[in-house]
C-alpha atoms as one frame of an Amber mdcrd trajectory, in Angstrom:
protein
-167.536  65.168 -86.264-165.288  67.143 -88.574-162.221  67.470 -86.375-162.652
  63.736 -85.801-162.896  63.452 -89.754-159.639  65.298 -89.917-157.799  63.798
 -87.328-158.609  60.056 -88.870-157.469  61.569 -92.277-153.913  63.045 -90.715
-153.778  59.634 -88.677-153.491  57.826 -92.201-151.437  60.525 -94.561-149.187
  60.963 -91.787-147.515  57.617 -91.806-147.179  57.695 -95.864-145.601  61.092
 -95.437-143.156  60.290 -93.260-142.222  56.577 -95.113-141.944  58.281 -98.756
-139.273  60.532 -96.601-137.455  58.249 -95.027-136.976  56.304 -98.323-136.179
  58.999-100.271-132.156  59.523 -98.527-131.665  55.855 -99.549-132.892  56.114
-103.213-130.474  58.799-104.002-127.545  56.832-102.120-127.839  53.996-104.462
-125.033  53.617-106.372-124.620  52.315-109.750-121.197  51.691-112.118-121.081
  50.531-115.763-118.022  48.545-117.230-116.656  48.288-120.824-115.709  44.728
-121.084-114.773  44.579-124.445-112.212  46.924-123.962-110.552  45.129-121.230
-111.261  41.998-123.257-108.798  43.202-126.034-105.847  43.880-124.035-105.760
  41.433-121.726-102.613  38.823-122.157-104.552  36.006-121.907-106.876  36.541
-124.896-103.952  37.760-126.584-102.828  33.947-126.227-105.850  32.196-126.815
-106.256  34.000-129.963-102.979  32.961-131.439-103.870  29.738-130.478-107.173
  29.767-132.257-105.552  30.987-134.917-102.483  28.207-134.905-104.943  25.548
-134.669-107.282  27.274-137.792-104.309  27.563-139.819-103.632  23.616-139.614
-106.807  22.788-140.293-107.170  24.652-143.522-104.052  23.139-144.797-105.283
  19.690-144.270-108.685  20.863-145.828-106.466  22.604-148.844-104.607  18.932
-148.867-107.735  17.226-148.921-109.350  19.294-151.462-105.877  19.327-153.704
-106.210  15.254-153.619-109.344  15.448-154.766-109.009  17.711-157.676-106.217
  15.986-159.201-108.257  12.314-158.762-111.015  14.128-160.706-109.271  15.284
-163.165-107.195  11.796-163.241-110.867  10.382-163.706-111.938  12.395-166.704
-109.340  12.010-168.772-108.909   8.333-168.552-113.034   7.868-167.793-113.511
   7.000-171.212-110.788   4.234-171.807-111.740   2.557-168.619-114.336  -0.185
-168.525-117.311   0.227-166.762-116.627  -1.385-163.394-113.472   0.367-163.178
-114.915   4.013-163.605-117.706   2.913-160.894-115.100   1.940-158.683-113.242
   5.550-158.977-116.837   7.491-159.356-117.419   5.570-155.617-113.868   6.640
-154.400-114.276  10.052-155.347-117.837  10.175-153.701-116.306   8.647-150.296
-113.682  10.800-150.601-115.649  13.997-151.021-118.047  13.050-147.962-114.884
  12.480-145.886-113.860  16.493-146.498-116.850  17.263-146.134-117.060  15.554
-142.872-113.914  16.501-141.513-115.104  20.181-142.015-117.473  19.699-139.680
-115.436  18.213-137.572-112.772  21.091-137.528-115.036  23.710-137.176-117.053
  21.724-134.185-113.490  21.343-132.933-112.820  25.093-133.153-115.497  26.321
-131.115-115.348  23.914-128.681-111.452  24.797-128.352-112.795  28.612-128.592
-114.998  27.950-125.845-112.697  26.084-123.767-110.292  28.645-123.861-112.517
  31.775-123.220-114.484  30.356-119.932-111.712  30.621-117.811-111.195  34.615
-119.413-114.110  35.567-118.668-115.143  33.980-115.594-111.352  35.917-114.753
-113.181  39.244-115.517-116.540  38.808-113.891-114.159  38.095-110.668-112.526
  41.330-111.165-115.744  43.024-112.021-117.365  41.499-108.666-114.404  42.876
-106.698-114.556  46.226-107.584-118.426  46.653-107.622-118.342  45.360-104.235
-115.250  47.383-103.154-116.939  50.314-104.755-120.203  49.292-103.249-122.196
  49.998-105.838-125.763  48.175-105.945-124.879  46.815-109.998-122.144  46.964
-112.874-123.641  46.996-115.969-121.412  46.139-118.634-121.720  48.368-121.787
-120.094  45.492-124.336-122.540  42.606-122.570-125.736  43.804-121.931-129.106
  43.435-123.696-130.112  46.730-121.709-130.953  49.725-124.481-130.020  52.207
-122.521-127.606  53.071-119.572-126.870  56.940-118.433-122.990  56.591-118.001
-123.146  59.788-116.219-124.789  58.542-113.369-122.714  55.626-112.655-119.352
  55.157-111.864-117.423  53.995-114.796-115.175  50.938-113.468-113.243  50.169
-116.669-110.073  51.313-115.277-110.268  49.805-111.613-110.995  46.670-113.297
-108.346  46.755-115.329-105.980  47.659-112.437-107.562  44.694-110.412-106.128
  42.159-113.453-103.032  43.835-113.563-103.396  45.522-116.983-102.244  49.136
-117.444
């Protein structure tokens, strides 16, 4: 009874034995890398660009929101000095311009900066979809299981000495020195 007690219990450790050993070579030959977008992100030519863009197109709409705003100071200040010498009807009229005139800036704020981001976005999907490419290029050229990127992630912690950092193959894959 006991060597058949024994036997049943080698019968079922035996196979667990031998699977946590067998798994064990491919566990350690995972491989992992890590990436530091951002830093690509800021050299690359393209951004470069889409930044001065950004910045071209910002810089016109302040001035027309400077013109704006310049056009309505001096009809304010138009108004108060002649509000009290003009009839009633006339100072309504001008009250209601300057009210139209100040929900129009106010609108085409809105409008800019709705514009801006949409322009921001428009310009950046194509970057970046241009550095995930690179980034799935090398990882798989690499052969590494994942690329976690430092700059992107939401993950609290990644040991960057037990993955292969990628920052410069990726860079080399867009062409950037």
């Amino acid at each position: 009874m006991f060597k058949k007690t024994v036997f049943i219990i080698m019968v079922l450790i035996l196979p667990v034995s031998i699977s946590a050993q067998t798994s064990l070579p491919i566990v350690q030959s995972l491989k992992f890398a890590h990436v530091y977008s951002q830093e690509i992100l800021v050299i690359m030519p393209e951004v470069i660009k889409a930044q001065a863009d950004l910045q071209s197109l910002e810089k016109k709409y302040a001035d027309e929101i400077q013109r704006t705003t310049d056009e309505f100071q001096k009809k304010y200040q138009e108004f108060l000095q002649a509000m009290d010498s003009l009839p009633q009807n006339i100072s309504e009229r001008r009250q209601k311009e300057l009210q139209d005139m100040s929900q129009r800036s106010q609108q085409f704020q809105q409008d800019a900066q709705e514009t801006m981001q949409q322009k921001q976005q428009e310009l950046m999907t194509p970057i970046l979809q241009k550095l995930d490419n690179a980034i799935k290029t090398v990882g798989e050229a690499q052969n590494v299981i994942y690329v976690f990127d430092v700059s992107r992630t939401a993950i609290p912690y990644i040991n960057t000495t037990h993955s292969i950092d990628v920052t410069p193959l990726v860079k080399a894959e867009l062409g950037i020195k």
